[in-house]
Short mmCIF file of C-alpha atoms in Angstrom, two decimals:
data_model
loop_
_atom_site.label_atom_id
_atom_site.label_comp_id
_atom_site.label_asym_id
_atom_site.label_seq_id
_atom_site.Cartn_x
_atom_site.Cartn_y
_atom_site.Cartn_z
CA MET Q 226 -98.66 131.46 -82.86
CA LEU Q 227 -95.93 128.88 -82.21
CA LYS Q 228 -97.25 126.78 -85.09
CA ILE Q 229 -96.88 129.75 -87.46
CA LEU Q 230 -93.35 130.48 -86.25
CA LYS Q 231 -92.33 126.86 -86.82
CA LYS Q 232 -93.39 126.95 -90.46
CA ARG Q 233 -90.57 126.94 -93.02
CA GLU Q 234 -92.05 129.88 -94.91
CA THR Q 235 -92.24 132.05 -91.77
CA ALA Q 236 -88.63 131.31 -90.87
CA LEU Q 237 -87.46 132.06 -94.41
CA ALA Q 238 -89.41 135.34 -94.49
CA LEU Q 239 -87.79 136.38 -91.20
CA ILE Q 240 -84.34 135.49 -92.54
CA ILE Q 241 -84.96 137.65 -95.61
CA LEU Q 242 -86.05 140.57 -93.41
CA VAL Q 243 -82.93 140.20 -91.25
CA MET Q 244 -80.77 140.09 -94.39
CA VAL Q 245 -82.38 143.25 -95.76
CA GLY Q 246 -81.82 145.00 -92.41
CA ALA Q 247 -78.21 143.85 -92.22
CA PHE Q 248 -77.39 144.85 -95.79
CA SER Q 249 -79.02 148.25 -95.28
CA THR Q 250 -76.42 149.03 -92.61
CA ARG Q 251 -73.70 148.60 -95.24
CA ALA Q 252 -75.52 150.13 -98.20
CA ALA Q 253 -77.64 153.23 -97.56
CA GLY Q 254 -81.07 152.99 -99.10
CA PHE Q 255 -80.99 149.21 -99.59
CA ALA Q 256 -84.17 148.82 -97.52
CA ALA Q 257 -85.93 151.73 -99.24
CA PRO Q 258 -89.30 150.76 -100.79
CA ALA Q 259 -88.12 151.76 -104.27
CA ASN Q 260 -85.06 149.51 -104.01
CA LEU Q 261 -87.09 146.61 -102.63
CA ALA Q 262 -89.50 147.00 -105.56
CA ASN Q 263 -86.50 146.87 -107.90
CA ILE Q 264 -85.27 143.67 -106.24
CA PHE Q 265 -88.70 142.08 -106.66
CA THR Q 266 -88.78 143.14 -110.32
CA ASP Q 267 -85.29 141.75 -110.88
CA THR Q 268 -86.40 138.47 -109.32
CA SER Q 269 -89.75 138.25 -111.12
CA ILE Q 270 -88.51 136.09 -113.99
CA LEU Q 271 -86.82 133.70 -111.57
CA ILE Q 272 -90.06 133.48 -109.54
CA ILE Q 273 -92.09 132.54 -112.62
CA LEU Q 274 -89.51 130.02 -113.82
CA ALA Q 275 -89.16 128.50 -110.33
CA LEU Q 276 -92.93 128.00 -110.03
CA GLY Q 277 -92.85 125.90 -113.19
CA GLN Q 278 -89.84 123.99 -111.86
CA MET Q 279 -91.65 123.49 -108.55
CA THR Q 280 -94.60 121.80 -110.26
CA VAL Q 281 -92.28 119.34 -111.98
CA ILE Q 282 -90.28 118.63 -108.80
CA LEU Q 283 -93.48 117.98 -106.84
CA THR Q 284 -94.19 115.05 -109.19
CA LYS Q 285 -90.77 113.52 -108.35
CA SER Q 286 -89.17 114.82 -111.56
CA ILE Q 287 -86.86 117.66 -112.59
CA ASP Q 288 -86.59 119.97 -115.59
CA LEU Q 289 -83.04 121.00 -116.49
CA SER Q 290 -84.15 122.49 -119.82
CA VAL Q 291 -86.16 125.49 -118.55
CA ALA Q 292 -83.40 128.03 -119.22
CA ALA Q 293 -82.69 126.58 -122.68
CA ASN Q 294 -86.44 126.72 -123.38
CA LEU Q 295 -86.38 130.37 -122.29
CA ALA Q 296 -83.39 131.08 -124.56
CA PHE Q 297 -84.90 129.48 -127.66
CA THR Q 298 -88.32 131.05 -127.13
CA GLY Q 299 -86.81 134.47 -126.40
CA MET Q 300 -84.73 134.29 -129.58
CA ALA Q 301 -87.73 133.15 -131.63
CA VAL Q 302 -90.06 135.94 -130.52
CA ALA Q 303 -87.33 138.59 -130.76
CA MET Q 304 -86.67 137.56 -134.37
CA LEU Q 305 -90.42 137.45 -135.02
CA ASP Q 306 -90.86 141.00 -133.70
CA ALA Q 307 -87.88 142.23 -135.71
CA ALA Q 308 -89.14 140.60 -138.92
CA PHE Q 309 -92.80 141.58 -138.50
CA PRO Q 310 -92.93 144.82 -136.46
CA GLY Q 311 -96.66 145.22 -137.06
CA LEU Q 312 -97.65 142.12 -135.10
CA PRO Q 313 -99.76 142.79 -131.96
CA LEU Q 314 -97.84 142.24 -128.73
CA ILE Q 315 -100.50 139.89 -127.34
CA LEU Q 316 -99.97 137.61 -130.36
CA ILE Q 317 -96.22 137.56 -129.78
CA VAL Q 318 -96.73 136.67 -126.11
CA LEU Q 319 -99.12 133.86 -127.07
CA VAL Q 320 -96.57 132.57 -129.58
CA ALA Q 321 -93.93 132.56 -126.81
CA ILE Q 322 -96.20 130.58 -124.49
CA ALA Q 323 -97.11 128.17 -127.33
CA ILE Q 324 -93.45 127.53 -128.22
CA GLY Q 325 -92.55 126.98 -124.57
CA THR Q 326 -95.49 124.61 -124.13
CA ALA Q 327 -94.43 122.64 -127.22
CA LEU Q 328 -90.90 122.22 -125.85
CA GLY Q 329 -92.30 121.19 -122.47
CA THR Q 330 -94.58 118.71 -124.22
CA ILE Q 331 -91.56 117.03 -125.79
CA ASN Q 332 -90.00 116.58 -122.34
CA GLY Q 333 -93.26 115.32 -120.88
CA PHE Q 334 -93.86 112.85 -123.72
CA LEU Q 335 -90.38 111.32 -123.40
CA VAL Q 336 -90.79 110.96 -119.64
CA TRP Q 337 -94.39 109.70 -119.77
CA ARG Q 338 -94.56 107.46 -122.83
CA LEU Q 339 -90.96 106.30 -123.21
CA GLN Q 340 -90.30 106.07 -119.45
CA ILE Q 341 -86.93 107.82 -119.75
CA PRO Q 342 -85.67 109.33 -116.45
CA PRO Q 343 -86.51 113.06 -116.32
CA ILE Q 344 -82.94 114.11 -115.53
CA VAL Q 345 -81.69 112.29 -118.65
CA VAL Q 346 -84.44 113.68 -120.88
CA THR Q 347 -84.07 117.29 -119.80
CA LEU Q 348 -80.26 117.16 -119.79
CA GLY Q 349 -80.50 116.12 -123.43
CA THR Q 350 -83.14 118.66 -124.41
CA LEU Q 351 -81.18 121.38 -122.61
CA THR Q 352 -78.44 120.94 -125.20
CA ILE Q 353 -80.89 120.47 -128.07
CA TYR Q 354 -82.88 123.62 -127.33
CA ARG Q 355 -79.70 125.70 -127.00
CA GLY Q 356 -78.54 124.28 -130.31
CA MET Q 357 -81.90 125.11 -131.88
CA ALA Q 358 -81.51 128.72 -130.73
CA PHE Q 359 -78.11 128.87 -132.44
CA VAL Q 360 -79.43 127.33 -135.67
CA LEU Q 361 -82.43 129.67 -135.68
CA SER Q 362 -80.32 132.80 -135.24
CA GLY Q 363 -77.16 131.67 -136.97
CA GLY Q 364 -75.32 132.78 -133.84
CA ALA Q 365 -76.34 136.40 -134.39
CA TRP Q 366 -77.77 138.73 -131.75
CA VAL Q 367 -81.07 140.57 -131.91
CA ASN Q 368 -80.45 144.00 -130.39
CA ALA Q 369 -82.74 146.69 -129.01
CA HIS Q 370 -82.78 148.79 -132.18
CA GLN Q 371 -84.20 145.81 -134.10
CA MET Q 372 -87.15 145.38 -131.73
CA THR Q 373 -90.28 147.51 -131.62
CA PRO Q 374 -90.82 149.99 -128.75
CA THR Q 375 -94.02 148.21 -127.68
CA PHE Q 376 -92.21 144.86 -127.48
CA LEU Q 377 -89.57 146.38 -125.22
CA ASN Q 378 -91.52 148.87 -123.13
CA VAL Q 379 -94.71 147.11 -121.99
CA PRO Q 380 -93.06 144.93 -119.27
CA ARG Q 381 -91.19 148.02 -118.03
CA THR Q 382 -94.27 150.24 -117.81
CA VAL Q 383 -94.82 151.23 -114.18
CA PHE Q 384 -98.32 150.76 -112.77
CA LEU Q 385 -99.10 151.60 -109.13
CA GLY Q 386 -95.41 151.75 -108.31
CA LEU Q 387 -94.46 148.40 -109.85
CA PRO Q 388 -93.54 147.52 -113.45
CA VAL Q 389 -95.87 145.29 -115.46
CA LEU Q 390 -93.19 142.58 -115.16
CA GLY Q 391 -93.66 142.55 -111.38
CA TRP Q 392 -97.46 142.51 -111.66
CA THR Q 393 -97.19 139.61 -114.11
CA ALA Q 394 -95.18 137.63 -111.57
CA LEU Q 395 -97.73 138.41 -108.83
CA LEU Q 396 -100.64 137.25 -111.01
CA ILE Q 397 -98.85 134.00 -111.84
CA VAL Q 398 -98.08 133.41 -108.16
CA ILE Q 399 -101.77 133.77 -107.31
CA ALA Q 400 -102.82 131.58 -110.23
CA MET Q 401 -100.35 128.83 -109.31
CA ALA Q 402 -101.46 128.90 -105.67
CA LEU Q 403 -105.08 128.44 -106.75
CA VAL Q 404 -104.24 125.67 -109.23
CA LEU Q 405 -102.11 123.63 -106.84
CA ARG Q 406 -104.43 124.04 -103.84
CA HIS Q 407 -107.89 123.88 -105.37
CA THR Q 408 -107.86 121.81 -108.56
CA PRO Q 409 -107.69 118.06 -109.29
CA PHE Q 410 -104.41 118.64 -111.16
CA GLY Q 411 -102.89 120.26 -108.08
CA ARG Q 412 -103.92 117.40 -105.80
CA ALA Q 413 -102.67 114.88 -108.35
CA THR Q 414 -99.33 116.73 -108.52
CA TYR Q 415 -98.73 116.37 -104.79
CA ALA Q 416 -99.96 112.77 -104.76
CA SER Q 417 -97.78 111.72 -107.71
CA GLY Q 418 -94.66 112.85 -105.90
CA GLY Q 419 -95.72 112.00 -102.35
CA ASN Q 420 -96.35 108.32 -103.10
CA PRO Q 421 -96.78 107.29 -106.76
CA VAL Q 422 -97.99 103.79 -105.87
CA ALA Q 423 -100.69 105.08 -103.53
CA ALA Q 424 -101.63 107.70 -106.15
CA VAL Q 425 -102.27 104.96 -108.72
CA TYR Q 426 -104.54 103.13 -106.27
CA ALA Q 427 -106.35 106.44 -105.72
CA GLY Q 428 -107.13 106.57 -109.45
CA ILE Q 429 -104.50 109.14 -110.43
CA ASP Q 430 -102.63 108.78 -113.72
CA VAL Q 431 -99.11 109.57 -112.48
CA GLY Q 432 -97.58 109.60 -115.97
CA LYS Q 433 -100.15 112.02 -117.35
CA THR Q 434 -99.77 114.27 -114.30
CA ARG Q 435 -96.01 114.49 -114.89
CA PHE Q 436 -96.67 115.15 -118.58
CA ARG Q 437 -98.93 118.08 -117.71
CA ALA Q 438 -96.42 119.38 -115.15
CA PHE Q 439 -93.74 119.51 -117.86
CA GLN Q 440 -96.19 121.30 -120.17
CA LEU Q 441 -96.90 123.90 -117.49
CA SER Q 442 -93.20 124.35 -116.80
CA GLY Q 443 -92.59 124.80 -120.53
CA ALA Q 444 -95.40 127.35 -120.86
CA LEU Q 445 -94.00 129.47 -118.02
CA ALA Q 446 -90.49 129.18 -119.47
CA GLY Q 447 -91.85 130.38 -122.81
CA LEU Q 448 -93.45 133.40 -121.17
CA CYS Q 449 -90.16 134.09 -119.40
CA GLY Q 450 -88.44 134.00 -122.80
CA TYR Q 451 -90.37 137.07 -123.90
CA LEU Q 452 -90.05 138.79 -120.51
CA TRP Q 453 -86.27 138.25 -120.40
CA VAL Q 454 -85.63 139.56 -123.91
CA SER Q 455 -87.87 142.59 -123.45
CA ARG Q 456 -86.37 143.45 -120.05
CA TYR Q 457 -82.73 143.20 -121.11
CA ALA Q 458 -83.38 144.38 -124.69
CA VAL Q 459 -81.19 141.73 -126.31
CA ALA Q 460 -81.52 138.14 -127.51
CA TYR Q 461 -78.59 135.78 -127.99
CA VAL Q 462 -77.94 132.06 -127.69
CA ASP Q 463 -76.52 132.07 -124.15
CA ILE Q 464 -79.16 134.18 -122.40
CA ALA Q 465 -80.17 132.76 -119.00
CA ASN Q 466 -77.23 130.34 -119.12
CA GLY Q 467 -77.24 128.43 -115.82
CA PHE Q 468 -80.61 129.86 -114.80
CA GLU Q 469 -82.05 126.34 -114.55
CA LEU Q 470 -79.85 125.84 -111.48
CA ASP Q 471 -81.17 129.06 -109.94
CA SER Q 472 -84.74 127.83 -110.44
CA ILE Q 473 -83.92 124.56 -108.69
CA ALA Q 474 -82.09 126.41 -105.92
CA ALA Q 475 -85.11 128.66 -105.33
CA CYS Q 476 -87.31 125.58 -104.95
CA VAL Q 477 -84.92 123.80 -102.59
CA ILE Q 478 -84.35 126.88 -100.42
CA GLY Q 479 -88.12 127.40 -100.32
CA GLY Q 480 -88.70 123.93 -98.91
CA ILE Q 481 -89.67 121.96 -102.01
CA ALA Q 482 -88.61 118.35 -101.46
CA ILE Q 483 -86.44 117.04 -104.30
CA ALA Q 484 -88.05 113.63 -103.66
CA GLY Q 485 -91.43 115.18 -104.51
CA GLY Q 486 -94.76 115.70 -102.81
CA ILE Q 487 -93.84 118.44 -100.33
CA GLY Q 488 -93.69 122.21 -100.77
CA SER Q 489 -95.70 125.36 -101.35
CA VAL Q 490 -95.96 128.25 -103.78
CA LEU Q 491 -95.15 130.73 -101.01
CA GLY Q 492 -92.00 128.80 -100.13
CA THR Q 493 -90.83 128.87 -103.75
CA VAL Q 494 -91.45 132.61 -104.02
CA LEU Q 495 -89.52 133.24 -100.80
CA GLY Q 496 -86.69 131.01 -102.02
CA ALA Q 497 -86.44 133.06 -105.20
CA LEU Q 498 -86.54 136.32 -103.23
CA PHE Q 499 -83.81 135.00 -100.93
CA LEU Q 500 -81.57 134.50 -103.96
CA GLY Q 501 -82.65 137.87 -105.35
CA VAL Q 502 -81.66 139.71 -102.18
CA ILE Q 503 -78.27 137.96 -102.09
CA LYS Q 504 -77.52 138.68 -105.75
CA ASN Q 505 -78.48 142.33 -105.38
CA ALA Q 506 -76.76 142.90 -102.05
CA LEU Q 507 -73.42 141.09 -102.21
CA PRO Q 508 -71.97 143.12 -105.12
CA VAL Q 509 -73.02 146.35 -103.36
CA ILE Q 510 -71.06 145.48 -100.22
CA GLY Q 511 -68.01 144.39 -102.22
CA ILE Q 512 -68.30 140.59 -102.20
CA SER Q 513 -66.62 138.98 -105.21
CA PRO Q 514 -68.67 136.86 -107.68
CA PHE Q 515 -66.73 133.74 -106.65
CA THR Q 516 -67.60 134.26 -103.00
CA GLN Q 517 -71.22 134.82 -104.02
CA MET Q 518 -71.23 131.43 -105.74
CA ALA Q 519 -69.75 129.78 -102.65
CA ILE Q 520 -72.36 131.41 -100.39
CA SER Q 521 -75.21 130.36 -102.70
CA GLY Q 522 -73.89 126.79 -102.84
CA ALA Q 523 -73.56 126.58 -99.06
CA VAL Q 524 -77.13 127.85 -98.65
CA ILE Q 525 -78.44 125.23 -101.08
CA ILE Q 526 -76.66 122.38 -99.26
CA LEU Q 527 -77.97 123.65 -95.92
CA ALA Q 528 -81.50 123.84 -97.35
CA VAL Q 529 -81.29 120.25 -98.63
CA VAL Q 530 -80.19 119.03 -95.18
CA VAL Q 531 -83.03 120.92 -93.49
CA ASN Q 532 -85.54 119.55 -96.02
CA ALA Q 533 -84.34 115.98 -95.48
CA ARG Q 534 -84.67 116.25 -91.71
CA ARG Q 535 -88.14 117.78 -92.03
CA GLU Q 536 -89.31 115.00 -94.35
CA GLN Q 537 -88.18 112.36 -91.85
CA ALA Q 538 -90.12 114.10 -89.10
CA ARG Q 539 -93.32 114.89 -90.99
CA GLY Q 540 -93.69 112.11 -93.52
CA ARG Q 541 -95.17 112.74 -96.95
CA ILE Q 542 -98.34 114.29 -98.32
CA ILE Q 543 -100.26 111.67 -100.30
CA LEU Q 544 -103.57 113.41 -100.98
CA ARG Q 545 -104.83 116.70 -99.64
CA PRO Q 546 -108.33 116.49 -98.14
CA THR Q 547 -111.11 117.97 -100.25
CA LYS Q 548 -114.33 119.65 -99.13
CA THR Q 549 -116.17 116.45 -100.04
CA ASP Q 550 -113.94 114.44 -97.70
CA VAL Q 551 -114.64 116.87 -94.85
CA THR Q 552 -118.41 116.72 -95.50
CA ILE Q 553 -118.39 112.91 -95.48
CA LYS Q 554 -116.44 112.80 -92.23
CA GLY Q 555 -118.85 115.29 -90.63
CA ALA Q 556 -121.86 113.25 -91.73
CA ALA Q 557 -120.33 110.04 -90.41
CA ALA Q 558 -119.73 111.63 -87.02
#
């Protein structure tokens, strides 16, 4: 029991519960199930984007272009739907994922093959992708009346008390947990960030792992491009401006080590929900946007300090044991 209580994820979950309870004393109905479902839905896009960011950070990299990827992809699919209203929605979603993956591939290639630092690459592509969105649209907006009802309404459709957008986020959370815990790519991701030199000796291609992490981050950003545009019923160049910082903040608050190799899917989800609760609650109780920014910044700095102290105490994850390793150890005993 003490071991569970000491876990970062448990502590963060308890903090979120305390926050919800405290805010409910100032805003009636804040802790109501319907409102909590709305908060989760509002945070769903951030959760998906942060999971992609988490994968990149685990490999000792960073992706500052995720929000620009989202903006370009969202603009592209909104214009596609407006120009060809007869296209099936599933095709539009696949196009969004394909565009996002292509943009992530560019980042991954520059980092892997040209050995350019990830922060430099993605800072550059952040500007490029935003510029591409402007060139594609000519600076014009795509509004709700130009989009088809199916394009707009499917993510908002309520199923078992939760919109499809929320169910999409839940499915991606489960999928990411399975990928990172039970696949060679997941183990390589942790190893590449935990100790790249040891990972190479273990037979892991660190460069290719980072390349694939950027591709995955791009694919999720592309999906978020469609989800964002359909949820808010508008596409313009500056959508999700600054959202890349929110995705990084969610990871840091959730215990993902900026130095790579440490963190969990659950922690990232809780980090995103932490931000979601704050952003939904502070305006309700009359806190100004500037104070909200200060509170969020203070929380991020505190999370970085906590992460650094935890890394010193625990050390780094190099390779997670597999079932084969356990079997071999049992046979040797």
